[in-house]
Tab-separated table of N, CA and C in Angstrom:
chain	number	residue	atom	x	y	z
A	1	MET	N	186.042	120.005	79.783
A	1	MET	CA	186.935	119.104	78.758
A	1	MET	C	186.301	117.748	78.783
A	2	LYS	N	185.989	117.220	80.051
A	2	LYS	CA	185.581	115.573	79.915
A	2	LYS	C	184.324	115.616	79.434
A	3	ILE	N	183.343	116.691	79.582
A	3	ILE	CA	182.000	116.556	79.071
A	3	ILE	C	182.102	116.631	77.628
A	4	ILE	N	182.765	117.661	77.157
A	4	ILE	CA	183.078	117.581	75.586
A	4	ILE	C	183.726	116.196	75.076
A	5	VAL	N	184.381	115.493	75.759
A	5	VAL	CA	184.975	114.350	75.104
A	5	VAL	C	183.527	113.303	75.378
A	6	LEU	N	182.864	113.324	76.474
A	6	LEU	CA	181.845	112.281	76.474
A	6	LEU	C	180.644	112.588	75.509
A	7	LEU	N	180.315	113.739	75.257
A	7	LEU	CA	179.478	114.210	74.173
A	7	LEU	C	179.978	113.452	72.694
A	8	GLY	N	181.269	113.991	72.663
A	8	GLY	CA	181.850	113.385	71.173
A	8	GLY	C	181.764	111.645	71.039
A	9	LEU	N	182.049	110.948	72.140
A	9	LEU	CA	181.819	109.743	72.175
A	9	LEU	C	180.656	109.161	71.798
A	10	LEU	N	179.758	110.006	72.566
A	10	LEU	CA	177.995	109.518	72.418
A	10	LEU	C	177.363	109.974	70.901
A	11	THR	N	177.982	110.929	70.593
A	11	THR	CA	177.580	111.451	69.348
A	11	THR	C	177.956	110.528	68.101
A	12	SER	N	179.320	110.060	68.157
A	12	SER	CA	180.020	109.088	67.132
A	12	SER	C	179.209	107.743	67.312
A	13	ASN	N	178.842	107.294	68.556
A	13	ASN	CA	178.017	106.172	68.613
A	13	ASN	C	176.684	105.943	67.987
A	14	LEU	N	176.167	107.109	68.028
A	14	LEU	CA	174.715	107.120	67.602
A	14	LEU	C	174.730	107.288	66.002
A	15	VAL	N	176.013	107.957	65.625
A	15	VAL	CA	175.869	108.126	64.056
A	15	VAL	C	176.631	106.901	63.374
A	16	LEU	N	177.421	106.154	64.277
A	16	LEU	CA	178.174	104.857	63.480
A	16	LEU	C	177.295	103.534	63.957
A	17	TYR	N	176.370	103.675	64.698
A	17	TYR	CA	175.330	102.453	65.012
A	17	TYR	C	174.604	102.030	63.996
A	18	PRO	N	173.715	102.811	63.270
A	18	PRO	CA	173.134	102.257	62.324
A	18	PRO	C	173.946	101.689	60.950
A	19	VAL	N	175.181	102.424	60.814
A	19	VAL	CA	175.918	101.926	59.681
A	19	VAL	C	176.523	100.781	60.135
A	20	LEU	N	177.066	100.495	61.079
A	20	LEU	CA	177.650	99.064	61.733
A	20	LEU	C	176.509	98.326	61.654
A	21	ALA	N	175.426	98.446	62.047
A	21	ALA	CA	174.431	97.383	61.953
A	21	ALA	C	173.782	96.746	60.459
A	22	GLN	N	173.967	97.827	59.751
A	22	GLN	CA	173.690	97.546	58.344
A	22	GLN	C	174.675	96.690	57.791
A	23	ALA	N	175.928	96.882	58.175
A	23	ALA	CA	177.289	96.219	57.456
A	23	ALA	C	177.306	94.783	58.272
A	24	ALA	N	176.668	94.796	59.568
A	24	ALA	CA	176.625	93.194	60.094
A	24	ALA	C	175.626	92.459	59.511
A	25	GLN	N	174.386	92.891	59.116
A	25	GLN	CA	173.658	92.294	58.296
A	25	GLN	C	173.879	91.565	56.930
A	26	GLY	N	174.705	92.401	56.122
A	26	GLY	CA	175.612	91.957	54.951
A	26	GLY	C	174.610	92.714	53.800
A	27	PRO	N	175.249	92.660	52.569
A	27	PRO	CA	174.500	93.150	51.563
A	27	PRO	C	173.209	92.633	51.097
A	28	GLU	N	172.946	91.240	51.352
A	28	GLU	CA	171.662	90.693	51.135
A	28	GLU	C	170.642	90.694	51.953
A	29	LYS	N	170.816	91.268	52.939
A	29	LYS	CA	169.419	91.645	54.002
A	29	LYS	C	169.604	93.103	54.063
A	30	SER	N	170.466	93.741	53.712
A	30	SER	CA	170.471	95.189	53.590
A	30	SER	C	168.976	96.006	52.613
A	31	ALA	N	169.008	95.398	51.670
A	31	ALA	CA	168.299	95.915	50.488
A	31	ALA	C	167.611	94.685	49.964
A	32	PRO	N	166.116	94.861	49.990
A	32	PRO	CA	165.452	93.475	49.314
A	32	PRO	C	165.503	93.469	47.739
A	33	GLN	N	165.786	92.434	47.246
A	33	GLN	CA	166.115	92.125	45.906
A	33	GLN	C	164.672	92.270	45.321
A	34	SER	N	164.627	92.087	44.071
A	34	SER	CA	163.388	92.037	43.249
A	34	SER	C	162.846	90.774	43.434
A	35	GLY	N	161.494	90.591	43.997
A	35	GLY	CA	160.695	89.541	43.923
A	35	GLY	C	160.671	88.781	45.595
A	36	ALA	N	161.772	89.508	46.518
A	36	ALA	CA	161.857	89.054	47.539
A	36	ALA	C	161.478	89.952	48.525
A	37	SER	N	160.907	89.501	49.680
A	37	SER	CA	160.072	90.311	50.648
A	37	SER	C	160.881	90.789	51.668
A	38	ALA	N	161.005	91.894	52.365
A	38	ALA	CA	161.725	92.688	53.380
A	38	ALA	C	161.365	91.735	54.595
A	39	THR	N	160.250	91.425	54.786
A	39	THR	CA	159.725	90.699	56.206
A	39	THR	C	159.908	89.232	55.960
A	40	PRO	N	160.031	88.500	57.154
A	40	PRO	CA	160.482	87.161	57.070
A	40	PRO	C	158.886	86.485	56.884
A	41	SER	N	158.919	85.117	56.142
A	41	SER	CA	157.497	84.540	55.925
A	41	SER	C	157.175	83.686	57.202
A	42	ALA	N	155.752	83.854	57.067
A	42	ALA	CA	155.042	82.961	58.009
A	42	ALA	C	155.708	81.519	58.019
A	43	PRO	N	155.502	80.596	59.103
A	43	PRO	CA	156.053	79.167	59.081
A	43	PRO	C	155.089	78.549	58.343
A	44	TYR	N	155.926	77.301	57.669
A	44	TYR	CA	155.108	76.745	56.325
A	44	TYR	C	154.183	75.628	57.016
A	45	ARG	N	152.891	75.793	57.040
A	45	ARG	CA	152.184	74.933	57.997
A	45	ARG	C	151.710	73.681	57.075
A	46	ASN	N	151.833	73.856	56.019
A	46	ASN	CA	151.500	72.639	55.292
A	46	ASN	C	152.547	71.643	54.936
A	47	GLN	N	152.867	70.733	56.141
A	47	GLN	CA	153.969	69.642	56.404
A	47	GLN	C	153.263	68.697	55.910
A	48	PRO	N	154.178	67.395	55.364
A	48	PRO	CA	153.693	66.194	54.825
A	48	PRO	C	153.014	65.249	55.888
A	49	ASN	N	152.198	64.490	55.843
A	49	ASN	CA	151.693	64.208	56.865
A	49	ASN	C	152.067	62.443	57.123
A	50	ARG	N	153.421	62.264	57.414
A	50	ARG	CA	154.197	61.132	57.908
A	50	ARG	C	153.873	60.592	58.987
A	51	THR	N	153.587	59.449	58.918
A	51	THR	CA	153.432	58.615	60.342
A	51	THR	C	154.788	58.169	60.677
A	52	ALA	N	155.151	58.297	61.924
A	52	ALA	CA	156.477	57.980	62.221
A	52	ALA	C	156.841	56.370	61.950
A	53	LYS	N	158.053	55.935	61.737
A	53	LYS	CA	158.075	54.425	61.417
A	53	LYS	C	157.845	53.726	62.393
A	54	ARG	N	157.893	54.187	63.894
A	54	ARG	CA	157.558	53.039	64.950
A	54	ARG	C	155.940	53.066	64.985
A	55	ALA	N	155.421	54.210	64.706
A	55	ALA	CA	154.005	54.237	64.950
A	55	ALA	C	153.488	53.483	63.678
A	56	ALA	N	153.712	53.364	62.444
A	56	ALA	CA	153.220	52.936	61.332
A	56	ALA	C	153.628	51.086	61.764
A	57	ALA	N	154.681	50.971	62.200
A	57	ALA	CA	155.133	49.391	62.709
A	57	ALA	C	154.134	48.844	63.566
A	58	TYR	N	153.744	49.681	64.578
A	58	TYR	CA	152.805	49.378	65.890
A	58	TYR	C	151.268	49.380	65.205
A	59	TYR	N	150.804	50.124	64.323
A	59	TYR	CA	149.354	49.823	63.685
A	59	TYR	C	149.356	48.592	62.840
A	60	GLU	N	150.551	48.594	62.123
A	60	GLU	CA	150.446	47.174	61.260
A	60	GLU	C	150.637	46.006	62.044
A	61	ALA	N	151.373	45.902	63.179
A	61	ALA	CA	151.587	44.765	63.856
A	61	ALA	C	150.126	44.437	64.813
A	62	VAL	N	149.745	45.631	65.598
A	62	VAL	CA	148.759	45.247	66.626
A	62	VAL	C	147.335	45.460	65.799
A	63	TRP	N	147.260	46.433	64.932
A	63	TRP	CA	145.917	46.505	64.459
A	63	TRP	C	145.555	45.850	62.955
A	64	GLY	N	146.821	45.516	62.360
A	64	GLY	CA	146.691	44.892	60.882
A	64	GLY	C	146.076	46.054	59.927
A	65	ILE	N	146.430	47.260	60.175
A	65	ILE	CA	146.300	48.507	59.341
A	65	ILE	C	147.434	49.274	58.903
A	66	GLU	N	147.365	49.967	57.777
A	66	GLU	CA	148.458	50.973	57.331
A	66	GLU	C	147.832	52.120	56.721
A	67	ASP	N	148.742	53.178	56.209
A	67	ASP	CA	148.062	54.395	55.500
A	67	ASP	C	146.755	54.982	56.084
A	68	LEU	N	147.089	55.228	57.396
A	68	LEU	CA	146.234	56.027	58.188
A	68	LEU	C	146.237	57.698	57.737
A	69	ASN	N	145.172	58.172	57.542
A	69	ASN	CA	145.178	59.636	57.068
A	69	ASN	C	143.826	60.186	57.351
A	70	VAL	N	143.684	61.395	57.677
A	70	VAL	CA	142.537	62.410	57.809
A	70	VAL	C	142.608	63.426	56.546
A	71	LYS	N	141.620	63.732	55.966
A	71	LYS	CA	141.661	64.766	55.000
A	71	LYS	C	140.219	65.385	55.093
A	72	ALA	N	140.461	66.684	55.027
A	72	ALA	CA	139.203	67.517	55.125
A	72	ALA	C	138.713	67.620	53.629
A	73	VAL	N	137.434	67.386	53.728
A	73	VAL	CA	136.684	67.271	52.085
A	73	VAL	C	135.507	67.927	52.564
A	74	GLU	N	134.766	68.382	51.093
A	74	GLU	CA	133.732	68.984	51.109
A	74	GLU	C	134.043	70.356	51.771
A	75	SER	N	135.037	71.211	51.294
A	75	SER	CA	135.299	72.324	51.929
A	75	SER	C	135.311	72.489	53.357
A	76	GLY	N	136.130	71.355	53.955
A	76	GLY	CA	136.377	71.313	55.396
A	76	GLY	C	135.044	70.903	56.126
A	77	VAL	N	133.920	70.726	55.520
A	77	VAL	CA	132.768	70.738	56.774
A	77	VAL	C	133.007	68.982	56.916
A	78	ILE	N	133.334	68.233	56.285
A	78	ILE	CA	133.727	66.829	56.634
A	78	ILE	C	135.224	66.589	56.570
A	79	LEU	N	135.587	65.590	57.908
A	79	LEU	CA	136.912	65.230	57.989
A	79	LEU	C	136.995	63.584	57.771
A	80	ARG	N	137.514	63.164	56.539
A	80	ARG	CA	137.248	62.091	56.387
A	80	ARG	C	138.736	61.046	56.919
A	81	PHE	N	138.254	60.202	57.788
A	81	PHE	CA	139.498	59.041	58.288
A	81	PHE	C	139.573	57.895	57.672
A	82	SER	N	140.649	57.705	56.730
A	82	SER	CA	140.762	56.401	55.998
A	82	SER	C	142.164	55.512	56.356
A	83	TYR	N	142.120	54.094	56.090
A	83	TYR	CA	143.023	53.302	56.644
A	83	TYR	C	143.134	52.003	55.419
A	84	ARG	N	143.767	51.359	55.343
A	84	ARG	CA	143.941	50.101	54.563
A	84	ARG	C	144.270	48.895	55.212
A	85	VAL	N	143.532	47.740	55.319
A	85	VAL	CA	143.606	46.784	56.012
A	85	VAL	C	144.651	45.764	55.656
A	86	LEU	N	145.412	45.298	56.368
A	86	LEU	CA	146.244	44.320	56.027
A	86	LEU	C	146.113	42.966	56.654
A	87	ASP	N	145.387	43.006	58.001
A	87	ASP	CA	145.184	41.703	58.465
A	87	ASP	C	143.690	41.931	59.137
A	88	PRO	N	142.794	41.504	58.129
A	88	PRO	CA	141.107	41.648	58.560
A	88	PRO	C	140.873	41.316	60.005
A	89	GLU	N	141.470	40.203	60.364
A	89	GLU	CA	141.036	39.816	61.746
A	89	GLU	C	141.754	40.655	62.830
A	90	LYS	N	142.621	41.408	62.630
A	90	LYS	CA	143.335	42.418	63.860
A	90	LYS	C	142.457	43.750	63.683
A	91	ALA	N	142.095	43.878	62.337
A	91	ALA	CA	141.602	45.319	62.389
A	91	ALA	C	139.896	45.160	62.532
A	92	LYS	N	139.531	43.863	62.843
A	92	LYS	CA	137.629	44.071	63.041
A	92	LYS	C	137.427	44.854	64.080
A	93	PRO	N	138.117	45.386	65.089
A	93	PRO	CA	137.425	46.405	66.011
A	93	PRO	C	137.099	47.741	65.353
A	94	LEU	N	137.937	48.209	64.271
A	94	LEU	CA	137.524	49.456	63.593
A	94	LEU	C	136.360	49.537	63.040
A	95	SER	N	135.932	48.341	62.405
A	95	SER	CA	134.369	48.253	61.916
A	95	SER	C	133.448	47.771	62.438
A	96	ASP	N	133.562	47.722	63.923
A	96	ASP	CA	132.277	46.997	64.826
A	96	ASP	C	131.272	48.243	65.156
A	97	LYS	N	130.040	47.979	64.833
A	97	LYS	CA	129.205	49.039	65.130
A	97	LYS	C	128.850	49.290	66.122
A	98	LYS	N	129.314	48.537	67.160
A	98	LYS	CA	128.712	48.884	68.677
A	98	LYS	C	129.862	49.933	69.179
A	99	PHE	N	130.798	50.306	68.611
A	99	PHE	CA	131.845	51.456	68.969
A	99	PHE	C	131.309	52.653	68.019
A	100	ASP	N	131.284	53.694	68.687
A	100	ASP	CA	131.077	55.081	68.153
A	100	ASP	C	132.337	55.774	67.837
A	101	PRO	N	132.859	55.785	66.886
A	101	PRO	CA	134.240	56.558	66.405
A	101	PRO	C	134.114	57.955	66.932
A	102	VAL	N	135.271	58.469	67.673
A	102	VAL	CA	135.455	59.860	68.019
A	102	VAL	C	136.809	60.528	67.494
A	103	LEU	N	136.673	61.562	66.760
A	103	LEU	CA	137.861	62.426	66.325
A	103	LEU	C	137.866	63.594	67.098
A	104	VAL	N	139.316	63.555	68.145
A	104	VAL	CA	139.366	64.389	68.942
A	104	VAL	C	140.587	65.307	68.558
A	105	SER	N	140.566	66.516	69.054
A	105	SER	CA	141.732	67.565	69.137
A	105	SER	C	141.904	67.946	70.155
A	106	PRO	N	143.343	67.389	70.910
A	106	PRO	CA	143.496	67.438	72.224
A	106	PRO	C	143.869	69.150	72.275
A	107	GLU	N	144.515	69.806	71.298
A	107	GLU	CA	144.918	71.058	71.412
A	107	GLU	C	143.966	72.025	71.628
A	108	LYS	N	142.652	71.862	70.861
A	108	LYS	CA	141.625	72.760	70.788
A	108	LYS	C	140.343	72.460	71.647
A	109	GLY	N	140.533	71.191	72.108
A	109	GLY	CA	139.539	70.507	72.913
A	109	GLY	C	138.232	70.320	72.470
A	110	ILE	N	138.465	69.900	71.183
A	110	ILE	CA	137.063	69.186	70.110
A	110	ILE	C	136.998	67.880	70.034
A	111	LYS	N	135.671	67.698	70.225
A	111	LYS	CA	135.349	65.797	69.757
A	111	LYS	C	134.438	66.146	68.515
A	112	LEU	N	134.589	65.459	67.696
A	112	LEU	CA	133.860	65.243	66.530
A	112	LEU	C	133.334	64.025	66.429
A	113	VAL	N	131.883	63.604	65.933
A	113	VAL	CA	131.469	62.374	65.826
A	113	VAL	C	130.886	62.287	64.461
A	114	ILE	N	130.664	60.672	64.156
A	114	ILE	CA	130.181	60.452	62.640
A	114	ILE	C	128.780	60.959	62.784
A	115	PRO	N	128.422	61.696	61.463
A	115	PRO	CA	127.043	61.915	61.678
A	115	PRO	C	125.907	60.839	61.255
A	116	SER	N	124.957	60.802	61.764
A	116	SER	CA	123.908	59.524	61.310
A	116	SER	C	122.887	60.311	60.284
A	117	MET	N	122.742	59.707	59.128
A	117	MET	CA	121.541	60.183	58.327
A	117	MET	C	120.316	59.273	58.650
A	118	GLU	N	119.264	59.797	58.092
A	118	GLU	CA	117.839	59.285	58.671
A	118	GLU	C	117.745	57.924	57.601
A	119	LYS	N	117.976	57.986	56.064
A	119	LYS	CA	118.109	56.913	55.259
A	119	LYS	C	119.182	56.132	55.091
A	120	VAL	N	120.323	56.717	55.457
A	120	VAL	CA	121.637	56.081	54.912
A	120	VAL	C	122.442	55.813	56.255
A	121	GLY	N	121.971	56.184	57.367
A	121	GLY	CA	122.708	55.657	58.621
A	121	GLY	C	124.117	56.376	58.816
A	122	GLN	N	125.123	55.847	59.465
A	122	GLN	CA	126.139	56.619	59.811
A	122	GLN	C	127.070	56.488	58.602
A	123	LEU	N	127.989	57.673	58.447
A	123	LEU	CA	128.742	57.874	57.513
A	123	LEU	C	130.113	57.138	57.537
A	124	ARG	N	130.183	56.030	57.500
A	124	ARG	CA	131.109	55.026	57.658
A	124	ARG	C	130.973	53.968	57.011
A	125	GLN	N	132.245	53.165	56.517
A	125	GLN	CA	132.224	51.993	56.126
A	125	GLN	C	132.457	50.809	56.876
A	126	ALA	N	131.403	49.802	57.088
A	126	ALA	CA	131.409	49.103	58.308
A	126	ALA	C	130.887	47.740	57.950
A	127	PRO	N	131.466	46.929	56.976
A	127	PRO	CA	131.025	45.660	56.496
A	127	PRO	C	131.306	44.569	57.510
A	128	HIS	N	130.643	43.596	57.215
A	128	HIS	CA	130.661	42.421	58.085
A	128	HIS	C	131.966	41.808	57.900
A	129	GLU	N	132.475	41.826	56.761
A	129	GLU	CA	133.877	40.983	56.617
A	129	GLU	C	134.793	42.116	55.810
A	130	LEU	N	135.815	42.340	56.422
A	130	LEU	CA	136.772	43.314	55.974
A	130	LEU	C	137.944	42.392	54.916
A	131	ASP	N	138.422	43.062	53.957
A	131	ASP	CA	138.880	42.330	53.065
A	131	ASP	C	140.644	42.647	53.068
A	132	ALA	N	141.333	42.093	53.027
A	132	ALA	CA	142.927	42.424	53.110
A	132	ALA	C	143.174	43.263	51.714
A	133	GLY	N	143.945	44.400	51.798
A	133	GLY	CA	144.228	45.067	50.730
A	133	GLY	C	143.314	46.447	50.355
A	134	LYS	N	142.109	46.411	51.155
A	134	LYS	CA	141.329	47.305	50.490
A	134	LYS	C	141.236	48.585	51.588
A	135	SER	N	140.924	49.757	51.091
A	135	SER	CA	141.145	50.906	52.158
A	135	SER	C	139.277	51.219	52.522
A	136	TYR	N	139.273	51.532	53.927
A	136	TYR	CA	137.808	52.031	54.348
A	136	TYR	C	138.022	53.374	55.082
A	137	TRP	N	137.158	53.711	55.205
A	137	TRP	CA	136.895	55.338	55.584
A	137	TRP	C	135.646	55.742	56.489
A	138	MET	N	135.548	56.613	57.081
A	138	MET	CA	134.615	57.152	58.119
A	138	MET	C	134.686	58.479	58.253
A	139	ALA	N	133.493	59.134	57.986
A	139	ALA	CA	133.534	60.901	58.058
A	139	ALA	C	132.900	61.337	59.254
A	140	PHE	N	133.350	62.092	59.521
A	140	PHE	CA	133.535	63.094	60.913
A	140	PHE	C	132.727	64.388	60.457
A	141	SER	N	131.758	64.887	61.375
A	141	SER	CA	131.288	66.311	60.947
A	141	SER	C	132.137	67.327	61.645
A	142	ASN	N	132.529	68.169	60.869
A	142	ASN	CA	133.234	69.646	61.116
A	142	ASN	C	132.606	70.725	61.081
A	143	THR	N	131.286	70.613	61.318
A	143	THR	CA	130.582	71.900	61.214
A	143	THR	C	131.125	73.089	61.757
A	144	GLY	N	131.079	74.259	61.179
A	144	GLY	CA	131.947	75.298	61.658
A	144	GLY	C	133.103	75.391	61.181
A	145	ARG	N	133.807	74.483	60.902
A	145	ARG	CA	135.142	74.169	60.549
A	145	ARG	C	135.908	74.623	61.308
A	146	LEU	N	135.700	73.807	62.489
A	146	LEU	CA	136.514	73.995	63.755
A	146	LEU	C	138.035	73.670	63.444
A	147	LEU	N	138.185	72.495	63.077
A	147	LEU	CA	139.537	72.162	62.660
A	147	LEU	C	139.622	72.176	61.110
A	148	LYS	N	140.997	72.383	61.003
A	148	LYS	CA	141.582	72.713	59.606
A	148	LYS	C	142.625	72.021	59.471
A	149	ARG	N	143.218	72.012	58.079
A	149	ARG	CA	144.278	71.330	57.387
A	149	ARG	C	145.395	71.829	58.491
A	150	GLY	N	146.361	70.986	58.732
A	150	GLY	CA	147.569	71.045	59.718
A	150	GLY	C	147.183	70.746	60.778
A	151	ASP	N	145.897	70.664	61.335
A	151	ASP	CA	145.887	70.506	62.756
A	151	ASP	C	146.032	68.981	63.134
A	152	ARG	N	146.585	68.826	64.364
A	152	ARG	CA	146.797	67.503	64.799
A	152	ARG	C	145.485	66.790	65.507
A	153	VAL	N	144.998	65.419	65.180
A	153	VAL	CA	144.016	64.982	65.580
A	153	VAL	C	144.177	63.468	66.186
A	154	ASP	N	143.295	62.887	67.031
A	154	ASP	CA	143.377	61.594	67.467
A	154	ASP	C	142.185	60.938	66.967
A	155	ILE	N	142.191	59.632	66.832
A	155	ILE	CA	140.780	59.058	66.383
A	155	ILE	C	140.909	57.759	67.873
A	156	VAL	N	139.635	57.653	67.934
A	156	VAL	CA	139.102	56.998	69.124
A	156	VAL	C	138.337	55.708	68.679
A	157	ILE	N	138.252	54.665	68.544
A	157	ILE	CA	137.219	53.625	68.174
A	157	ILE	C	137.298	52.500	69.232
A	158	GLY	N	136.638	52.580	70.206
A	158	GLY	CA	137.064	51.370	71.233
A	158	GLY	C	138.070	51.564	71.900
A	159	THR	N	138.925	50.396	71.988
A	159	THR	CA	140.377	50.575	72.353
A	159	THR	C	141.397	50.806	71.527
A	160	PHE	N	140.802	51.017	70.122
A	160	PHE	CA	141.802	51.497	69.359
A	160	PHE	C	142.110	53.242	69.391
A	161	HIS	N	143.329	53.516	69.510
A	161	HIS	CA	143.539	54.902	69.544
A	161	HIS	C	144.780	55.225	68.414
A	162	ALA	N	144.298	56.083	67.571
A	162	ALA	CA	145.629	56.597	66.646
A	162	ALA	C	145.966	57.989	66.967
A	163	GLN	N	146.955	58.618	67.613
A	163	GLN	CA	147.203	59.590	67.967
A	163	GLN	C	148.034	60.620	66.920
A	164	GLY	N	148.132	62.039	67.080
A	164	GLY	CA	148.885	62.719	66.514
A	164	GLY	C	148.887	62.608	64.734
A	165	LEU	N	147.393	62.229	64.201
A	165	LEU	CA	147.395	62.424	62.529
A	165	LEU	C	147.079	63.973	62.317
A	166	MET	N	147.973	64.184	61.247
A	166	MET	CA	147.476	65.706	60.691
A	166	MET	C	146.616	65.925	59.606
A	167	VAL	N	145.754	66.426	59.826
A	167	VAL	CA	144.660	66.953	58.905
A	167	VAL	C	145.096	67.302	57.505
A	168	GLU	N	144.818	66.611	56.333
A	168	GLU	CA	145.388	67.081	55.288
A	168	GLU	C	144.544	67.895	54.264
């Protein structure tokens, strides 16, 4: 008699469990609607490249620059770092040709440099005199497209370090 009762309980649980589980999900999750997929989507990787207010204030106060960004150009083979100068005297180390700029990806262990072309020289703007309000750039070679949009990178130019910039 006890065995029959136990078998009855186990059988009823096996039959009721899928029905109860579906009811717990609610009607919106039980059947996909037209245009909606049944599987959850991948995380949204293309997030805005916003510099924290504290970091932006630091770059402005210490280095005299703003609007730092890194963009993948030329189908991702080149990563262009650009910035706008507010105070030319503070920003002078960024255009000093004795420093070799490096773009670093700590997550992937990658260091990219600025290529030097035979007739053109380094792919960077490095004028003798910086002008307030103007934007300047430098291009890093990303041969093999090792870094992609959404990756976080650091820029190192002498004592200047910009950390956590997102590749756009």
